[in-house]
Coordinates of C-alpha atoms and ligand atoms in Angstrom, one line a residue:
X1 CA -67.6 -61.1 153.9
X2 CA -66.3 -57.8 154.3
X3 CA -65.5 -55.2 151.9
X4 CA -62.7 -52.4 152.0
X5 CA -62.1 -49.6 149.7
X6 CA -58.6 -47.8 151.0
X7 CA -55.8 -46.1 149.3
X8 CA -52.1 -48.1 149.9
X9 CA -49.4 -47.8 148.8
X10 CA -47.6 -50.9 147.2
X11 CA -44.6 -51.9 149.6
X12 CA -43.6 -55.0 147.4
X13 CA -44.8 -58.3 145.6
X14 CA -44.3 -61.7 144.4
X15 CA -45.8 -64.0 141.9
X16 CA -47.5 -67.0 143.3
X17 CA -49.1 -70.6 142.0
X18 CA -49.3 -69.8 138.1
X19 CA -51.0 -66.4 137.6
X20 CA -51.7 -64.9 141.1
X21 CA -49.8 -62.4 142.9
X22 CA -49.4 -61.4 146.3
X23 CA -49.4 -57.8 147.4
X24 CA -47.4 -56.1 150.5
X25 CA -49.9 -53.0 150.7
X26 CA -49.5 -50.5 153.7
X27 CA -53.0 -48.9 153.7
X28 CA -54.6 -45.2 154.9
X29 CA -57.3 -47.6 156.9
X30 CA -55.9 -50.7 157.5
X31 CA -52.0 -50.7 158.2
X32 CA -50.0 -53.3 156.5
X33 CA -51.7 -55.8 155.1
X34 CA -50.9 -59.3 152.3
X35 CA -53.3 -59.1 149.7
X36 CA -53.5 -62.1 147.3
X37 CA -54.6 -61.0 143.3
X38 CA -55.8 -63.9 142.2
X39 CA -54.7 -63.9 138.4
X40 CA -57.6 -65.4 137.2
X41 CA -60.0 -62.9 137.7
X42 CA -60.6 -60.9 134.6
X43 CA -60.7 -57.2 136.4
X44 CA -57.1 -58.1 138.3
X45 CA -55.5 -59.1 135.5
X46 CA -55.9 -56.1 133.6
X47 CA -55.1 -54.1 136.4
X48 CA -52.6 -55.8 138.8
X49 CA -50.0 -55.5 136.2
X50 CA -49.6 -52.2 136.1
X51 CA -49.6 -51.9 140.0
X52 CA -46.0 -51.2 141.1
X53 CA -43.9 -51.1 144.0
X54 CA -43.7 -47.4 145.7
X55 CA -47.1 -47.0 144.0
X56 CA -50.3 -44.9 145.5
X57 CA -53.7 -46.3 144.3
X58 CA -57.0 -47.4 146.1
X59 CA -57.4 -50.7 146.0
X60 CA -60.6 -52.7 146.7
X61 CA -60.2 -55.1 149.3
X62 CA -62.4 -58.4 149.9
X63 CA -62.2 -60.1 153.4
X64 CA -63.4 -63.6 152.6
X65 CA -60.9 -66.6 154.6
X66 CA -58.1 -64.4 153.3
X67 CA -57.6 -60.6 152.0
X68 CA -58.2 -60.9 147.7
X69 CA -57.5 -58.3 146.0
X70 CA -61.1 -57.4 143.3
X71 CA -59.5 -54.2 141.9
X72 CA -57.1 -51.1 141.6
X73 CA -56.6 -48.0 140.2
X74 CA -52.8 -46.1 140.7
X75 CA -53.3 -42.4 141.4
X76 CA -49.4 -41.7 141.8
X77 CA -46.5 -43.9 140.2
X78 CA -43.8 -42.2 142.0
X79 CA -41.5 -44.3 139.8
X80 CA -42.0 -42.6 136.6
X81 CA -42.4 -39.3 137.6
X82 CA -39.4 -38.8 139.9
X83 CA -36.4 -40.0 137.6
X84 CA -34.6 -40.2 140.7
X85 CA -32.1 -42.5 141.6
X86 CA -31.0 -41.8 144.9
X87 CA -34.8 -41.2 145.7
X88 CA -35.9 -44.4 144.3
X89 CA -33.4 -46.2 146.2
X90 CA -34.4 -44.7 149.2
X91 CA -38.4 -45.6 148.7
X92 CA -37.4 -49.0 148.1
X93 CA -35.7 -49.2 151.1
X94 CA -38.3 -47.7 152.7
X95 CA -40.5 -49.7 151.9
X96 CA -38.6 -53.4 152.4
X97 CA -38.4 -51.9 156.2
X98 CA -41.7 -51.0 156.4
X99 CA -42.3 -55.0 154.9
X100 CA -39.9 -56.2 158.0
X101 CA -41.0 -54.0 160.8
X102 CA -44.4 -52.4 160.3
X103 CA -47.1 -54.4 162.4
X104 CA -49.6 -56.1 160.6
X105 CA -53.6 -54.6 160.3
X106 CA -52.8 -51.9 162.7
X107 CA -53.7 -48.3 160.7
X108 CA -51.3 -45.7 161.8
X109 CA -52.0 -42.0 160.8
X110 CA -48.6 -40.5 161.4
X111 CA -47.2 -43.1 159.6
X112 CA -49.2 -43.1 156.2
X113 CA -49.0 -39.3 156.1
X114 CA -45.2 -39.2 156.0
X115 CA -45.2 -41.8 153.6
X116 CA -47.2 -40.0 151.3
X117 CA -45.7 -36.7 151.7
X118 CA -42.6 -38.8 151.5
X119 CA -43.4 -40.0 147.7
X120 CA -44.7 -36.7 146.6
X121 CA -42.1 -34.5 147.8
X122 CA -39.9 -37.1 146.3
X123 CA -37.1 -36.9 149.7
X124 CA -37.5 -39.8 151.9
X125 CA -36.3 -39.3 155.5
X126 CA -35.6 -42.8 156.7
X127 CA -34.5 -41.5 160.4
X128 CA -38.0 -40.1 160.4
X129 CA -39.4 -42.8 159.2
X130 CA -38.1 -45.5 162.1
X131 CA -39.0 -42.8 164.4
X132 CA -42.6 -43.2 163.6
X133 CA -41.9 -46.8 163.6
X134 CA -41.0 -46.2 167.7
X135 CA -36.8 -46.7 166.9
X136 CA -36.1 -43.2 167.6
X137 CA -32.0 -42.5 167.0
X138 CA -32.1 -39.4 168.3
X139 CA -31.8 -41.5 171.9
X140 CA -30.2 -44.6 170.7
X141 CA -26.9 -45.7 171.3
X142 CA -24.6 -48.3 169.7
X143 CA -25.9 -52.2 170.5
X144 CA -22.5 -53.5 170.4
X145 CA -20.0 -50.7 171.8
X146 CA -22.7 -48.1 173.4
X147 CA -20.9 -45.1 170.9
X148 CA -23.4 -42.6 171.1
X149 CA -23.0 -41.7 167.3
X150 CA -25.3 -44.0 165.4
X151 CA -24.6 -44.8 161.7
X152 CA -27.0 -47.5 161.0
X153 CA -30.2 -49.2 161.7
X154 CA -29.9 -53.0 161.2
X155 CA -33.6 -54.0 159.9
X156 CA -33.3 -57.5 161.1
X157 CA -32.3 -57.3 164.2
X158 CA -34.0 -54.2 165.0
X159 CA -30.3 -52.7 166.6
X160 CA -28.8 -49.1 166.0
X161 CA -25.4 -49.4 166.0
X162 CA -21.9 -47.0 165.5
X163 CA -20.0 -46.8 161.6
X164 CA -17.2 -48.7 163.3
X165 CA -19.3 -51.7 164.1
X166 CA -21.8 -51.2 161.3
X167 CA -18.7 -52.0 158.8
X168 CA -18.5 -55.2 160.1
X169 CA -21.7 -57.3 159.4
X170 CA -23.6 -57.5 156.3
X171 CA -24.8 -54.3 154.5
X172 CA -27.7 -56.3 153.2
X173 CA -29.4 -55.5 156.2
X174 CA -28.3 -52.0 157.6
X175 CA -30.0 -48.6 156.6
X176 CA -27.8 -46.1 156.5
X177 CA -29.1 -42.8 158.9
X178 CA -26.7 -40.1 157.8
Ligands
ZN1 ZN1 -20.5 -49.6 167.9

């Protein structure tokens, strides 16, 4: 059994069996990782509530089969404090790609520092964000037509491509770089 204390930030959750919860965290020392709180335990259930996504806290981490979740505390809830709209939609964002394309368990310096100073500056650059990710658009061009000027970044497929082709598939799935 190992044990992990790390600060994360909170990428996303769902509810699970009755009273558990699972966590998207992307960690300072572990990368991305699924954390289940299992709903149960008295400490979590005081404390996972309150754990939100775009959130900064340092989690406590038990490796025992699977990664459980023994406790929390939020240093930053970016959510509150901003009162941003177009920021907050940009964090979420942010963070859904980072649930889609981030590898799992692999800790990435570059990565976690942007992210925080991301939150706290309250301006999220998404183009730098998929750089550090390794889709740099700076070099891209467009999957479909090869147009050099890149609009969007289509999370699922992992493909750049031009406004003109962009317009034409789901939004759903497109970041928009400009
Ligand atoms: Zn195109």
């Amino acid at each position: 059994m190992s044990e992990y204390v790390t600060r994360a930030i909170v990428l996303g959750f769902k509810n699970s069996k009755e009273h558990d919860k699972i966590f998207d965290f992307y960690t300072e020392d572990l990368g991305r990782v699924r954390v289940r709180a299992p709903g149960g335990k008295k400490i979590v259930s005081k404390l996972s509530p309150h754990l939100d996504t775009c959130n900064l806290a340092t989690v406590k981490i038990v490796e025992k089969n699977a990664l459980t979740l023994t406790d929390a505390v939020v240093e930053d809830d970016f959510r509150a404090s901003k009162g941003k709209e177009e920021f907050l939609a940009k964090a979420l964002r942010a963070a859904s790609v980072l649930r889609t394309i981030s590898p799992e368990a692999v800790p990435d310096p570059a990565l976690w520092n942007l992210l925080v100073h991301s939150l706290r500056s309250g301006a999220f650059d998404l183009v730098a964000l998929i750089s550090v990710l390794g889709y740099d658009p700076r070099h891209a061009s467009c999957t479909w037509c090869g147009a050099s000027d890149i609009a969007f970044f289509n999370e699922g497929s992992q493909e750049f491509l031009c406004e003109s082709c962009g317009s034409k598939i789901n939004e759903n799935n497109l970041l928009y770089l400009k």
